[in-house]
């Protein structure tokens, strides 16, 4: 069986610190209506306070709900924080290790590893974000940076007596491409996707890394996504700014739908 073709095509929207409980439901409904396309897993990640509104708005649409973060501890004296178990009934996915949190909250790979463990415990499907800074790419260290991020997070998962979740999704998000209007090259992102699966295989992920979807993130728009979807190693996108625009999401998911259908045909032809 062609395992590559078996991976889902996923479009996840990260709304970051945008929308309110009053506005998020309507936006989610509009996006759900505008993106009814076969074969694409759609996920919207609103702010915590809008999760309930978005969950209600998306009921019955097939669009799934994700949180933008979880705390690394189970519970305790962490004022203002949100644990994985608090998300029960609100979200089924969680973004972990987003570069804006690595930058603004100083999140380390070890802390991110503990967040992965919390996701496993609560059955949340994690989207683990990795990616290099511009200086690291310019110095030729992009691949080493991503390798180390994955190895350290994985080692911490093991240190906690846990395993990497078999339903893990990894988002390769070069930091210099996030919110800048600048995208990576599709071919560079594909090389990184191959490296990500190599490192996950070395770490012994259950089911094998060939089954792990790898997304690209960084200034994805409906005009820019084709270059990434054209790469068989890339399985969709984590979309920030453009995920707040209904027309953009419609265009992005439509293109992802064409990719999903083409990959299905390749798989059926090969079977
Ligand atoms: C993101 O938030 O993960 C992201 C990639 O943002 P943007 O699409 O706005 O660059």
mmCIF file of C-alpha atoms and ligand atoms in Angstrom:
data_model
loop_
_atom_site.group_PDB
_atom_site.id
_atom_site.type_symbol
_atom_site.label_atom_id
_atom_site.label_comp_id
_atom_site.label_asym_id
_atom_site.label_seq_id
_atom_site.Cartn_x
_atom_site.Cartn_y
_atom_site.Cartn_z
ATOM 1 C CA UNK A 1 0.000 0.000 0.000
ATOM 2 C CA UNK A 2 1.177 3.523 -0.765
ATOM 3 C CA UNK A 3 1.396 4.936 2.747
ATOM 4 C CA UNK A 4 2.043 8.491 1.548
ATOM 5 C CA UNK A 5 -1.311 8.569 -0.201
ATOM 6 C CA UNK A 6 -2.965 7.299 2.990
ATOM 7 C CA UNK A 7 -2.106 10.449 4.925
ATOM 8 C CA UNK A 8 -4.927 12.962 5.292
ATOM 9 C CA UNK A 9 -4.746 16.443 3.798
ATOM 10 C CA UNK A 10 -5.204 18.871 6.694
ATOM 11 C CA UNK A 11 -5.892 22.615 6.746
ATOM 12 C CA UNK A 12 -5.721 24.061 10.252
ATOM 13 C CA UNK A 13 -6.456 27.715 10.985
ATOM 14 C CA UNK A 14 -4.722 29.435 13.877
ATOM 15 C CA UNK A 15 -6.709 32.542 14.775
ATOM 16 C CA UNK A 16 -4.090 33.646 17.333
ATOM 17 C CA UNK A 17 -5.323 36.523 19.592
ATOM 18 C CA UNK A 18 -8.156 37.507 17.267
ATOM 19 C CA UNK A 19 -11.973 37.274 17.499
ATOM 20 C CA UNK A 20 -14.141 37.362 20.619
ATOM 21 C CA UNK A 21 -16.754 34.938 21.987
ATOM 22 C CA UNK A 22 -19.333 37.212 20.332
ATOM 23 C CA UNK A 23 -17.746 37.211 16.868
ATOM 24 C CA UNK A 24 -16.029 33.813 16.598
ATOM 25 C CA UNK A 25 -19.099 31.621 16.091
ATOM 26 C CA UNK A 26 -20.288 33.529 13.029
ATOM 27 C CA UNK A 27 -16.825 33.481 11.452
ATOM 28 C CA UNK A 28 -16.479 29.743 12.111
ATOM 29 C CA UNK A 29 -19.898 29.049 10.541
ATOM 30 C CA UNK A 30 -19.051 31.077 7.457
ATOM 31 C CA UNK A 31 -15.731 29.286 7.040
ATOM 32 C CA UNK A 32 -17.414 25.894 7.492
ATOM 33 C CA UNK A 33 -19.986 26.742 4.800
ATOM 34 C CA UNK A 34 -17.351 28.065 2.394
ATOM 35 C CA UNK A 35 -15.038 25.058 2.749
ATOM 36 C CA UNK A 36 -17.312 22.065 2.209
ATOM 37 C CA UNK A 37 -14.848 20.027 0.190
ATOM 38 C CA UNK A 38 -14.345 16.258 0.215
ATOM 39 C CA UNK A 39 -11.166 14.755 1.570
ATOM 40 C CA UNK A 40 -9.807 17.665 3.610
ATOM 41 C CA UNK A 41 -9.563 17.606 7.398
ATOM 42 C CA UNK A 42 -10.449 21.124 8.552
ATOM 43 C CA UNK A 43 -9.525 22.430 11.994
ATOM 44 C CA UNK A 44 -10.100 25.889 13.483
ATOM 45 C CA UNK A 45 -8.102 27.020 16.519
ATOM 46 C CA UNK A 46 -9.723 30.079 18.115
ATOM 47 C CA UNK A 47 -8.627 31.726 21.385
ATOM 48 C CA UNK A 48 -9.559 29.758 24.538
ATOM 49 C CA UNK A 49 -12.449 32.076 25.399
ATOM 50 C CA UNK A 50 -14.050 31.484 22.004
ATOM 51 C CA UNK A 51 -13.737 27.670 22.008
ATOM 52 C CA UNK A 52 -17.289 27.056 23.261
ATOM 53 C CA UNK A 53 -18.812 29.440 20.712
ATOM 54 C CA UNK A 54 -16.829 27.871 17.881
ATOM 55 C CA UNK A 55 -17.621 24.323 19.041
ATOM 56 C CA UNK A 56 -21.343 25.163 19.007
ATOM 57 C CA UNK A 57 -21.146 26.899 15.625
ATOM 58 C CA UNK A 58 -19.279 23.973 14.054
ATOM 59 C CA UNK A 59 -21.514 21.193 15.409
ATOM 60 C CA UNK A 60 -22.526 18.937 12.529
ATOM 61 C CA UNK A 61 -20.257 20.660 9.972
ATOM 62 C CA UNK A 62 -17.332 18.230 10.091
ATOM 63 C CA UNK A 63 -14.930 21.053 10.965
ATOM 64 C CA UNK A 64 -12.930 20.197 14.079
ATOM 65 C CA UNK A 65 -11.914 22.488 16.925
ATOM 66 C CA UNK A 66 -8.398 22.995 18.256
ATOM 67 C CA UNK A 67 -6.836 24.956 21.102
ATOM 68 C CA UNK A 68 -3.796 27.140 20.480
ATOM 69 C CA UNK A 69 -1.901 25.858 23.505
ATOM 70 C CA UNK A 70 -2.061 23.651 26.603
ATOM 71 C CA UNK A 71 -0.167 23.975 29.872
ATOM 72 C CA UNK A 72 2.722 21.609 30.533
ATOM 73 C CA UNK A 73 1.404 20.552 33.957
ATOM 74 C CA UNK A 74 -1.766 18.629 34.762
ATOM 75 C CA UNK A 75 -3.141 21.166 37.278
ATOM 76 C CA UNK A 76 -1.975 23.456 40.055
ATOM 77 C CA UNK A 77 -0.949 26.971 40.983
ATOM 78 C CA UNK A 78 -0.525 28.392 37.467
ATOM 79 C CA UNK A 79 -2.636 31.526 37.457
ATOM 80 C CA UNK A 80 -4.218 32.321 34.137
ATOM 81 C CA UNK A 81 -3.182 29.079 32.476
ATOM 82 C CA UNK A 82 -5.319 26.397 30.796
ATOM 83 C CA UNK A 83 -4.654 22.687 31.229
ATOM 84 C CA UNK A 84 -5.298 19.942 28.691
ATOM 85 C CA UNK A 85 -8.011 18.403 30.864
ATOM 86 C CA UNK A 86 -9.917 21.719 30.920
ATOM 87 C CA UNK A 87 -10.331 21.382 27.160
ATOM 88 C CA UNK A 88 -12.466 18.241 27.396
ATOM 89 C CA UNK A 89 -15.619 18.803 25.373
ATOM 90 C CA UNK A 90 -14.244 22.013 23.884
ATOM 91 C CA UNK A 91 -11.425 20.944 21.577
ATOM 92 C CA UNK A 92 -10.058 17.757 20.064
ATOM 93 C CA UNK A 93 -6.799 19.237 18.720
ATOM 94 C CA UNK A 94 -4.098 21.438 20.253
ATOM 95 C CA UNK A 95 -1.247 23.459 18.771
ATOM 96 C CA UNK A 96 1.932 22.872 20.765
ATOM 97 C CA UNK A 97 5.214 24.758 20.535
ATOM 98 C CA UNK A 98 4.102 27.580 18.242
ATOM 99 C CA UNK A 99 7.060 29.865 17.539
ATOM 100 C CA UNK A 100 5.202 32.879 18.936
ATOM 101 C CA UNK A 101 5.040 31.061 22.290
ATOM 102 C CA UNK A 102 8.661 29.920 22.035
ATOM 103 C CA UNK A 103 9.535 33.609 21.442
ATOM 104 C CA UNK A 104 7.132 35.387 23.843
ATOM 105 C CA UNK A 105 6.796 32.830 26.643
ATOM 106 C CA UNK A 106 10.292 31.374 26.320
ATOM 107 C CA UNK A 107 8.947 27.865 25.763
ATOM 108 C CA UNK A 108 11.750 25.297 25.609
ATOM 109 C CA UNK A 109 11.694 22.018 23.711
ATOM 110 C CA UNK A 110 11.550 20.175 27.036
ATOM 111 C CA UNK A 111 8.466 22.146 28.138
ATOM 112 C CA UNK A 112 6.917 21.429 24.742
ATOM 113 C CA UNK A 113 7.653 17.724 25.250
ATOM 114 C CA UNK A 114 5.655 17.829 28.508
ATOM 115 C CA UNK A 115 2.793 19.537 26.666
ATOM 116 C CA UNK A 116 2.783 16.629 24.222
ATOM 117 C CA UNK A 117 2.430 14.252 27.167
ATOM 118 C CA UNK A 118 -0.563 16.254 28.447
ATOM 119 C CA UNK A 119 -2.139 15.981 24.976
ATOM 120 C CA UNK A 120 -1.632 12.204 24.963
ATOM 121 C CA UNK A 121 -3.229 11.905 28.421
ATOM 122 C CA UNK A 122 -6.313 13.850 27.342
ATOM 123 C CA UNK A 123 -6.642 12.447 23.815
ATOM 124 C CA UNK A 124 -5.959 15.804 22.174
ATOM 125 C CA UNK A 125 -4.378 15.554 18.723
ATOM 126 C CA UNK A 126 -1.262 17.724 18.820
ATOM 127 C CA UNK A 127 0.067 19.898 16.025
ATOM 128 C CA UNK A 128 3.707 20.233 17.043
ATOM 129 C CA UNK A 129 5.331 23.331 15.517
ATOM 130 C CA UNK A 130 9.014 23.373 14.640
ATOM 131 C CA UNK A 131 11.083 25.732 12.515
ATOM 132 C CA UNK A 132 14.260 27.717 12.264
ATOM 133 C CA UNK A 133 15.038 31.427 12.619
ATOM 134 C CA UNK A 134 16.286 33.379 9.599
ATOM 135 C CA UNK A 135 19.872 33.482 10.930
ATOM 136 C CA UNK A 136 19.818 29.723 11.347
ATOM 137 C CA UNK A 137 18.725 29.223 7.731
ATOM 138 C CA UNK A 138 21.262 31.721 6.436
ATOM 139 C CA UNK A 139 24.015 29.977 8.380
ATOM 140 C CA UNK A 140 23.016 26.630 6.844
ATOM 141 C CA UNK A 141 21.720 25.334 10.190
ATOM 142 C CA UNK A 142 17.995 25.065 9.448
ATOM 143 C CA UNK A 143 17.910 21.271 9.402
ATOM 144 C CA UNK A 144 20.042 20.908 12.521
ATOM 145 C CA UNK A 145 17.746 23.332 14.357
ATOM 146 C CA UNK A 146 14.617 21.373 13.494
ATOM 147 C CA UNK A 147 16.317 18.059 14.285
ATOM 148 C CA UNK A 148 17.328 19.306 17.741
ATOM 149 C CA UNK A 149 13.831 20.704 18.434
ATOM 150 C CA UNK A 150 12.291 17.317 17.652
ATOM 151 C CA UNK A 151 14.932 15.263 19.456
ATOM 152 C CA UNK A 152 14.713 17.322 22.652
ATOM 153 C CA UNK A 153 10.911 17.302 22.748
ATOM 154 C CA UNK A 154 10.863 13.557 22.064
ATOM 155 C CA UNK A 155 13.484 12.851 24.719
ATOM 156 C CA UNK A 156 11.371 14.736 27.266
ATOM 157 C CA UNK A 157 8.279 12.736 26.302
ATOM 158 C CA UNK A 158 10.277 9.563 27.001
ATOM 159 C CA UNK A 159 11.725 10.977 30.230
ATOM 160 C CA UNK A 160 8.136 11.449 31.396
ATOM 161 C CA UNK A 161 7.529 7.722 30.769
ATOM 162 C CA UNK A 162 5.269 8.450 27.808
ATOM 163 C CA UNK A 163 5.364 7.861 24.038
ATOM 164 C CA UNK A 164 4.938 10.205 21.103
ATOM 165 C CA UNK A 165 1.266 10.224 20.133
ATOM 166 C CA UNK A 166 0.729 8.024 17.057
ATOM 167 C CA UNK A 167 -1.740 10.632 15.731
ATOM 168 C CA UNK A 168 0.905 13.386 15.951
ATOM 169 C CA UNK A 169 0.862 16.123 13.307
ATOM 170 C CA UNK A 170 3.992 18.242 12.789
ATOM 171 C CA UNK A 171 3.899 21.744 11.325
ATOM 172 C CA UNK A 172 7.129 22.960 9.766
ATOM 173 C CA UNK A 173 6.963 26.720 10.245
ATOM 174 C CA UNK A 174 10.123 28.657 9.434
ATOM 175 C CA UNK A 175 9.967 31.540 11.904
ATOM 176 C CA UNK A 176 10.979 34.119 9.292
ATOM 177 C CA UNK A 177 7.927 33.183 7.205
ATOM 178 C CA UNK A 178 5.301 33.578 9.932
ATOM 179 C CA UNK A 179 3.198 36.701 9.482
ATOM 180 C CA UNK A 180 5.805 38.268 7.211
ATOM 181 C CA UNK A 181 4.264 37.656 3.788
ATOM 182 C CA UNK A 182 7.397 35.717 2.906
ATOM 183 C CA UNK A 183 7.086 31.979 2.268
ATOM 184 C CA UNK A 184 9.631 29.187 2.160
ATOM 185 C CA UNK A 185 10.250 27.392 -1.113
ATOM 186 C CA UNK A 186 8.104 24.308 -1.558
ATOM 187 C CA UNK A 187 11.214 22.222 -2.230
ATOM 188 C CA UNK A 188 12.894 23.418 1.000
ATOM 189 C CA UNK A 189 9.750 22.626 2.983
ATOM 190 C CA UNK A 190 9.676 19.149 1.420
ATOM 191 C CA UNK A 191 13.291 18.513 2.436
ATOM 192 C CA UNK A 192 12.342 19.519 5.961
ATOM 193 C CA UNK A 193 9.292 17.226 5.930
ATOM 194 C CA UNK A 194 11.574 14.327 4.994
ATOM 195 C CA UNK A 195 13.958 15.214 7.803
ATOM 196 C CA UNK A 196 11.086 15.459 10.291
ATOM 197 C CA UNK A 197 9.934 11.928 9.396
ATOM 198 C CA UNK A 198 13.503 10.633 9.557
ATOM 199 C CA UNK A 199 13.957 12.007 13.082
ATOM 200 C CA UNK A 200 10.560 10.671 14.181
ATOM 201 C CA UNK A 201 11.478 7.241 12.811
ATOM 202 C CA UNK A 202 14.788 7.349 14.664
ATOM 203 C CA UNK A 203 12.831 8.144 17.810
ATOM 204 C CA UNK A 204 10.623 5.103 17.197
ATOM 205 C CA UNK A 205 7.167 6.640 16.825
ATOM 206 C CA UNK A 206 4.446 3.985 17.000
ATOM 207 C CA UNK A 207 3.070 3.171 13.546
ATOM 208 C CA UNK A 208 6.073 4.745 11.783
ATOM 209 C CA UNK A 209 6.684 8.330 10.716
ATOM 210 C CA UNK A 210 5.446 7.686 7.176
ATOM 211 C CA UNK A 211 1.957 8.027 8.632
ATOM 212 C CA UNK A 212 2.643 11.371 10.348
ATOM 213 C CA UNK A 213 1.129 14.310 8.464
ATOM 214 C CA UNK A 214 3.581 17.197 8.035
ATOM 215 C CA UNK A 215 2.069 20.616 7.358
ATOM 216 C CA UNK A 216 3.747 23.782 6.129
ATOM 217 C CA UNK A 217 3.068 27.069 7.909
ATOM 218 C CA UNK A 218 4.246 30.601 7.181
ATOM 219 C CA UNK A 219 2.252 33.242 5.285
ATOM 220 C CA UNK A 220 0.099 30.650 3.516
ATOM 221 C CA UNK A 221 -2.597 32.183 1.301
ATOM 222 C CA UNK A 222 -4.821 30.803 -1.439
ATOM 223 C CA UNK A 223 -2.286 32.175 -3.925
ATOM 224 C CA UNK A 224 0.748 30.656 -2.184
ATOM 225 C CA UNK A 225 -0.430 27.214 -1.093
ATOM 226 C CA UNK A 226 -0.105 25.332 -4.406
ATOM 227 C CA UNK A 227 3.685 25.238 -4.206
ATOM 228 C CA UNK A 228 3.439 23.318 -0.923
ATOM 229 C CA UNK A 229 0.564 21.030 -1.874
ATOM 230 C CA UNK A 230 2.544 20.069 -4.987
ATOM 231 C CA UNK A 231 5.069 18.374 -2.699
ATOM 232 C CA UNK A 232 3.996 14.781 -1.901
ATOM 233 C CA UNK A 233 5.753 15.003 1.472
ATOM 234 C CA UNK A 234 3.602 17.941 2.606
ATOM 235 C CA UNK A 235 0.075 17.182 3.751
ATOM 236 C CA UNK A 236 -1.516 20.600 4.122
ATOM 237 C CA UNK A 237 -0.998 23.824 6.012
ATOM 238 C CA UNK A 238 -1.213 25.586 9.337
ATOM 239 C CA UNK A 239 -2.655 28.952 8.347
ATOM 240 C CA UNK A 240 -2.465 32.068 10.523
ATOM 241 C CA UNK A 241 -3.577 35.453 9.176
ATOM 242 C CA UNK A 242 -5.403 34.089 6.129
ATOM 243 C CA UNK A 243 -7.512 31.763 8.312
ATOM 244 C CA UNK A 244 -9.474 34.810 9.533
ATOM 245 C CA UNK A 245 -10.672 35.512 5.975
ATOM 246 C CA UNK A 246 -13.550 33.426 4.659
ATOM 247 C CA UNK A 247 -12.592 33.847 0.987
ATOM 248 C CA UNK A 248 -8.992 32.913 1.657
ATOM 249 C CA UNK A 249 -10.003 29.793 3.582
ATOM 250 C CA UNK A 250 -12.399 28.870 0.783
ATOM 251 C CA UNK A 251 -9.557 29.122 -1.764
ATOM 252 C CA UNK A 252 -7.039 27.281 0.424
ATOM 253 C CA UNK A 253 -9.391 24.385 1.219
ATOM 254 C CA UNK A 254 -10.544 24.157 -2.415
ATOM 255 C CA UNK A 255 -6.935 23.695 -3.499
ATOM 256 C CA UNK A 256 -6.335 21.196 -0.711
ATOM 257 C CA UNK A 257 -9.405 19.308 -1.926
ATOM 258 C CA UNK A 258 -7.920 19.007 -5.412
ATOM 259 C CA UNK A 259 -4.707 17.664 -3.887
ATOM 260 C CA UNK A 260 -6.626 15.166 -1.758
ATOM 261 C CA UNK A 261 -8.533 13.937 -4.790
ATOM 262 C CA UNK A 262 -5.358 13.635 -6.923
ATOM 263 C CA UNK A 263 -3.589 11.715 -4.143
ATOM 264 C CA UNK A 264 -6.577 9.377 -3.774
ATOM 265 C CA UNK A 265 -6.466 8.651 -7.501
ATOM 266 C CA UNK A 266 -2.723 7.967 -7.367
ATOM 267 C CA UNK A 267 -3.284 5.586 -4.489
ATOM 268 C CA UNK A 268 -6.202 3.824 -6.215
ATOM 269 C CA UNK A 269 -4.158 3.559 -9.425
ATOM 270 C CA UNK A 270 -1.267 2.034 -7.497
ATOM 271 C CA UNK A 271 -3.465 -0.445 -5.603
HETATM 272 C C1 LIG B 1 0.855 30.539 12.187
HETATM 273 O O1 LIG B 1 0.216 31.202 12.974
HETATM 274 O O2 LIG B 1 1.189 29.377 12.496
HETATM 275 C C2 LIG B 1 1.200 31.102 10.893
HETATM 276 C C3 LIG B 1 1.844 30.347 10.035
HETATM 277 O O3 LIG B 1 0.839 32.407 10.654
HETATM 278 P P1 LIG B 1 0.785 33.158 9.216
HETATM 279 O O4 LIG B 1 0.045 32.229 8.272
HETATM 280 O O5 LIG B 1 0.030 34.413 9.476
HETATM 281 O O6 LIG B 1 2.177 33.367 8.769
#
